[in-house]
Coordinates of C-alpha atoms in Angstrom, one line a residue:
X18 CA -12.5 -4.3 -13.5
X19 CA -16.1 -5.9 -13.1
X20 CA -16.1 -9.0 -10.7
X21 CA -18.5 -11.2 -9.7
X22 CA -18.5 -13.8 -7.0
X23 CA -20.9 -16.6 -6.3
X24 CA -21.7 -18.1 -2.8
X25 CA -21.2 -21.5 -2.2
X26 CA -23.2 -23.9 -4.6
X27 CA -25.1 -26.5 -3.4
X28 CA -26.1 -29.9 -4.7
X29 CA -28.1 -30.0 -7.6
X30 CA -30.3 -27.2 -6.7
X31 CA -27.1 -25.0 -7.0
X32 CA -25.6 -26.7 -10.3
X33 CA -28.7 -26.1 -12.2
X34 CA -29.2 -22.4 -11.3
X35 CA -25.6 -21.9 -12.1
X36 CA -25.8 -23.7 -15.4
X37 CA -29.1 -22.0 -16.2
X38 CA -28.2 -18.2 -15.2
X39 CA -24.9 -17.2 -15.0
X40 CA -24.2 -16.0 -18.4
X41 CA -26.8 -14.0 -18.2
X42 CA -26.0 -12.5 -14.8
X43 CA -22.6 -12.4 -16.3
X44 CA -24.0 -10.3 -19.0
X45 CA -26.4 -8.1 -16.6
X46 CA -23.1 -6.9 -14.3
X47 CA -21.2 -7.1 -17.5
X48 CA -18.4 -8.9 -15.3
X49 CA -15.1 -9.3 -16.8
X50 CA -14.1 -12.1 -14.5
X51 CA -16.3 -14.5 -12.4
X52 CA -15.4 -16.5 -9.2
X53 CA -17.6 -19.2 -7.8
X54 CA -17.3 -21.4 -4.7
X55 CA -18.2 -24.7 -5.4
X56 CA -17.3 -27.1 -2.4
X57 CA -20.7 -28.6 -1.9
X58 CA -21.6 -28.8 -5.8
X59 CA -21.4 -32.4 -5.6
X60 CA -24.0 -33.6 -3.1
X61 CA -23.3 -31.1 -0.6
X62 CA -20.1 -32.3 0.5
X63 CA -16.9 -31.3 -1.5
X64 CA -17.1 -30.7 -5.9
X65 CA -16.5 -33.7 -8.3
X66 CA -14.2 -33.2 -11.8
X67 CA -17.5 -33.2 -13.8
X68 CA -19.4 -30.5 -12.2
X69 CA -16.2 -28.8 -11.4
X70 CA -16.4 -28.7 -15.7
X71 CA -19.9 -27.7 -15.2
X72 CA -18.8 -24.9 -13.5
X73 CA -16.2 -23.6 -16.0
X74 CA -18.7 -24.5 -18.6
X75 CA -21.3 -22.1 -17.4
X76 CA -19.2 -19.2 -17.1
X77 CA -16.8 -19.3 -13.9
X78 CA -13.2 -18.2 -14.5
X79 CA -12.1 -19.6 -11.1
X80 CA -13.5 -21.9 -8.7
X81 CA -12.5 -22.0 -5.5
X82 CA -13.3 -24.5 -2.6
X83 CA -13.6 -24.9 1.0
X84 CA -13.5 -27.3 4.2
X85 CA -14.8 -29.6 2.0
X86 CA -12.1 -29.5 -0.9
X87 CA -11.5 -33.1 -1.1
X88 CA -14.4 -35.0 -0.4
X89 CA -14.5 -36.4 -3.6
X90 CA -11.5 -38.0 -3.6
X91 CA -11.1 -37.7 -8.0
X92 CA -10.3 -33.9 -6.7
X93 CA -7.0 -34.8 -5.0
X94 CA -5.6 -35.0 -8.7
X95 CA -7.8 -33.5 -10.7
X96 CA -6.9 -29.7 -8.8
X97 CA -3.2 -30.9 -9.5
X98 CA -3.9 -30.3 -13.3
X99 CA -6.5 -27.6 -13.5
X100 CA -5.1 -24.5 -12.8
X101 CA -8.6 -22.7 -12.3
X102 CA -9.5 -24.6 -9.3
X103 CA -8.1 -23.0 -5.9
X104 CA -7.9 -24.4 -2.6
X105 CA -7.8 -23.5 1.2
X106 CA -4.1 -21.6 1.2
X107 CA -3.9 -22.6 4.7
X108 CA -4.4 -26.6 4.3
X109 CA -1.8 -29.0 4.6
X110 CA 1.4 -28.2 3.3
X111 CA 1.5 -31.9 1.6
X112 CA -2.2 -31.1 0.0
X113 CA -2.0 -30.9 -3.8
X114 CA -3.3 -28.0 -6.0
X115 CA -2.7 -24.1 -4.9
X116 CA -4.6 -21.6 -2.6
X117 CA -3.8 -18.7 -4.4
X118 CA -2.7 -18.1 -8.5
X119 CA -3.1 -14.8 -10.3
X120 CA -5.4 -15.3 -13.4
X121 CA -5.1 -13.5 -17.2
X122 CA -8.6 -11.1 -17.4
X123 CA -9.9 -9.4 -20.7
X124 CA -7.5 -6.1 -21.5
X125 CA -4.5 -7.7 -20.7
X126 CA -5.2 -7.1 -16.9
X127 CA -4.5 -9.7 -13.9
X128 CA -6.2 -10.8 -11.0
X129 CA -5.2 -12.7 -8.2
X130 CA -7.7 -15.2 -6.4
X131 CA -7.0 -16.6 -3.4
X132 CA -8.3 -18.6 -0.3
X133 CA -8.3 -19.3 3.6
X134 CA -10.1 -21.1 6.0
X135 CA -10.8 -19.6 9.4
X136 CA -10.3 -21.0 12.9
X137 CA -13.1 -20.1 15.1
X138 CA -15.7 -22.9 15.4
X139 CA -14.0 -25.0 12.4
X140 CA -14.0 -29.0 13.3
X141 CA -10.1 -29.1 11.8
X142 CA -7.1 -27.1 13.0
X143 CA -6.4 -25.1 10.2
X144 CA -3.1 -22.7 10.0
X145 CA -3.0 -19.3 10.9
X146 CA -5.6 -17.5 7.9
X147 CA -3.9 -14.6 8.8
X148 CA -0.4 -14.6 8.5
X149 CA -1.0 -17.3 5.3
X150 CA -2.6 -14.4 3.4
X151 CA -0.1 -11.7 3.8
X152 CA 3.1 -12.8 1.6
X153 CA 0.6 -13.4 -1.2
X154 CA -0.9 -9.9 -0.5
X155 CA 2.7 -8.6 -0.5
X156 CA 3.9 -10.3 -3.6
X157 CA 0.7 -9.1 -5.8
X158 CA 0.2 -5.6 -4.8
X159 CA -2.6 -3.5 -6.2
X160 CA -1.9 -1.8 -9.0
X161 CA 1.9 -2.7 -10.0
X162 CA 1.6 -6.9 -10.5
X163 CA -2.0 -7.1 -10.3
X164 CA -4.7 -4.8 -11.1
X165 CA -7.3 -6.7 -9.0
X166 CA -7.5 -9.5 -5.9
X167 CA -10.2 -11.1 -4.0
X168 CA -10.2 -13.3 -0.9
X169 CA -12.8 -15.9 -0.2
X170 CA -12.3 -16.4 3.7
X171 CA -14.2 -19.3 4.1
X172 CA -15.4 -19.8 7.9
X173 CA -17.8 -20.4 10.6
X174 CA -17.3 -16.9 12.8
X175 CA -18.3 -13.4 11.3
X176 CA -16.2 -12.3 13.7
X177 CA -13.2 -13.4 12.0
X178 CA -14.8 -12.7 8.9
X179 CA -14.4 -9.0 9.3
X180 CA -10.8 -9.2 11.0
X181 CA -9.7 -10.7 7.7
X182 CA -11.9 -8.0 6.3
X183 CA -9.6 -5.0 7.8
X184 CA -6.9 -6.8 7.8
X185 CA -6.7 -6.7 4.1
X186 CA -8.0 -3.6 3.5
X187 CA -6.0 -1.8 1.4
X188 CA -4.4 -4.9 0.1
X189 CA -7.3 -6.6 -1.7
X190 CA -9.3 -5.4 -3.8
X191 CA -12.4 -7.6 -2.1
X192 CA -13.0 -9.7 1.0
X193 CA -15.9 -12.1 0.5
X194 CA -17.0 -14.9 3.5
X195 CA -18.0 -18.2 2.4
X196 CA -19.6 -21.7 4.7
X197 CA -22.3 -20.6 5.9
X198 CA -24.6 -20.3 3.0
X199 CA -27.1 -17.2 4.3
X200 CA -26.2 -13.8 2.8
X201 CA -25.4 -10.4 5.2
X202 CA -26.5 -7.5 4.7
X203 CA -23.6 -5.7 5.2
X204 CA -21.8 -5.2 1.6
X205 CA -19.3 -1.8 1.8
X206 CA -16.1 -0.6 0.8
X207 CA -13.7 -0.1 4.0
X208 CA -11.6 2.8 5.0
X209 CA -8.8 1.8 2.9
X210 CA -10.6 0.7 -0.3
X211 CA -11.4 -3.0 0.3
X212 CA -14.8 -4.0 -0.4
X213 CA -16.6 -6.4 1.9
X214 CA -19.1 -8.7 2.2
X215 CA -19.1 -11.1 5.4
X216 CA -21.1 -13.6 3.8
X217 CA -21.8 -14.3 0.0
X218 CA -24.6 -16.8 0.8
X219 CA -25.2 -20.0 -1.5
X220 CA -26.2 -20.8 -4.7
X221 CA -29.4 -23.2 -3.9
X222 CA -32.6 -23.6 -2.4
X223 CA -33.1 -21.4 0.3
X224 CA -36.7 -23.6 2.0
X225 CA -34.0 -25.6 3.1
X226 CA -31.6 -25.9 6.1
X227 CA -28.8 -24.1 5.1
X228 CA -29.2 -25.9 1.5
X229 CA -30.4 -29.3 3.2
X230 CA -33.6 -30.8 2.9
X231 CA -35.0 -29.4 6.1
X232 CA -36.6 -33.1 7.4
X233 CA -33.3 -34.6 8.9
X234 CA -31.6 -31.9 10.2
X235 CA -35.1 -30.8 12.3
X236 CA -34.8 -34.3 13.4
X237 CA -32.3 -33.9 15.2
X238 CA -32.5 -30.1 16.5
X239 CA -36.0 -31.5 17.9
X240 CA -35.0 -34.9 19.1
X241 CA -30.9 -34.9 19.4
X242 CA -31.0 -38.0 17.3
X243 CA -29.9 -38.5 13.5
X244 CA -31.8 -41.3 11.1
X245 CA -29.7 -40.9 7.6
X246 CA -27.9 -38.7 6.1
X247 CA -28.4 -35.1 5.0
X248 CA -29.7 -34.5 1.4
X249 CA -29.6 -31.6 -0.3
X250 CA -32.7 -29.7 -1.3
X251 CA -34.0 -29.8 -4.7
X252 CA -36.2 -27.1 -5.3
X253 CA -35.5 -23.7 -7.7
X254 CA -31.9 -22.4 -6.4
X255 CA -31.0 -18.7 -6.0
X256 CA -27.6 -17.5 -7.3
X257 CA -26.2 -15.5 -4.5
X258 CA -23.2 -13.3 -4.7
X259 CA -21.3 -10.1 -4.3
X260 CA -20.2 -7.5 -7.5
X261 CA -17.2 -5.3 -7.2
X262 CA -16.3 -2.3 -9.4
X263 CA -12.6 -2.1 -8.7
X264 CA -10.3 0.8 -10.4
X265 CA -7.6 -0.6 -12.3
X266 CA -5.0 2.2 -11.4
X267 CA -5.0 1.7 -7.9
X268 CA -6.7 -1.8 -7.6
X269 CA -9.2 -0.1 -4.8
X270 CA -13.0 -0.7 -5.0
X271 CA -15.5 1.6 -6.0
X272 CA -18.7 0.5 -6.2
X273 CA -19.6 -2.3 -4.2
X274 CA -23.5 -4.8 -4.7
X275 CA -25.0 -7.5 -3.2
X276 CA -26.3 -10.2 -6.1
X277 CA -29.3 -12.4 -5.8
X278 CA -31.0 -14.0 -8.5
X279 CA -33.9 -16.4 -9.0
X280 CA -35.4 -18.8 -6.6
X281 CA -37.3 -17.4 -3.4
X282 CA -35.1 -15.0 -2.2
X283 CA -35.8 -11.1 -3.3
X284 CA -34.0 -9.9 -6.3
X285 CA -30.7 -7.8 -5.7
X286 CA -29.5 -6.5 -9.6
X287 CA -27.7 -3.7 -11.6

């Protein structure tokens, strides 16, 4: 199976590059099934009903979210009743919607998409990432109930990044990082067959800070004090992302790509 993950998107900057280009990168991987985070879609801070439809509109099978799930409050019910948005797996126990849910793909194949947050550095205490993933590992193995799965570990600390990273391996098909919206360079397939990717990047503009427009955020590294609030940048928006070639038989990965498209970044393709 061919899957394709996009990097959180980002305001308007990230919508539009979505819209515009990802049936086409859909096309270029020839991607069976496409993920996208889209937490900060709707002004940077959480993802709206409407551009979650956006979203599905352009091409995403799945959409997963973040720290951010439900800043936009019309979320709260809105994830209740569509099953292609998935949540933190590790948020509140009373928090609607699902963190993990295995999806119908093309050939009659099944992949399972879940999420965490990390720990480290996080402004919430979240529950353990780590022993939240496992009985969803253990009840979709590779190969038998599903024939793909990807984690998006969404977090501040590449540290914990790669724990999650080998502590799935063998059990996911794919570990991708999420949050902090700048790409690694470290894509790879680990010992047991997981492939990895500490950080997807975003889908935005990168002459930004992290996706903001650079002018308040300098503010206050230079002078400790704020004068509004953050705005997202506007300007042409990169699709950032990871492809994995995963082995239906055994659920393993084997080929593994870093995806970059459009806006100032340099190109990664097929």
């Amino acid at each position: 199976m061919r899957l394709l993950f996009l990097g959180d998107v980002m305001g308007r900057s990230g919508r539009t590059a979505v819209h515009e280009g990802l049936a086409a990168l859909r096309t270029a991987w020839r991607a069976d099934f496409c993920i996208v985070n889209g937490e900060n879609a709707t002004n940077g801070a959480g993802l709206s009903p409407d551009h979650a439809k956006l979203l599905f509109d352009a091409g995403a099978d799945v959409v997963t979210l973040g720290d951010h799930a439900f800043d936009q409050k019309d979320m709260l019910q809105f994830c209740e009743s569509e099953r292609r948005i998935i949540r933190p797996l590790n948020y509140s126990k009373a928090a609607p919607g699902r963190g993990a849910r295995v999806f119908d793909a093309p050939g009659g194949r099944r992949v399972l998409v879940a999420q965490v947050l990390g720990q480290v550095f996080m402004k919430r205490p979240f529950d353990d990432p780590f022993s939240a993933i496992e009985p969803v590992l253990k009840a979709a193995p590779l190969g038998a109930q599903v024939q793909a799965s990807l984690v998006d570990m969404h977090c501040e600390a590449t540290s914990e990044k790669m724990g999650m990273g080998h502590f799935c391996d063998g059990k996911a098909s794919v570990v991708v990082g999420t949050h902090t919206h700048v790409p690694t360079a470290d894509a790879m397939i680990l010992p047991g067959g997981t492939a990895y990717l500490t950080d997807a990047g975003m889908c935005g503009d990168y002459h930004s800070v992290i996706g903001m427009d650079p002018e308040e955020p300098l503010r206050r590294f230079v002078t400790g004090m704020s004068k509004g609030r953050f705005t997202p940048a506007s300007g042409a928006g990169t699709l950032s992302g990871i492809f994995v070639e995963t082995d239906d038989a055994t659920g393993k990965a084997v080929r593994v790509a870093m995806v970059r498209e459009g806006g100032v970044l340099e190109p990664a393709g097929p």
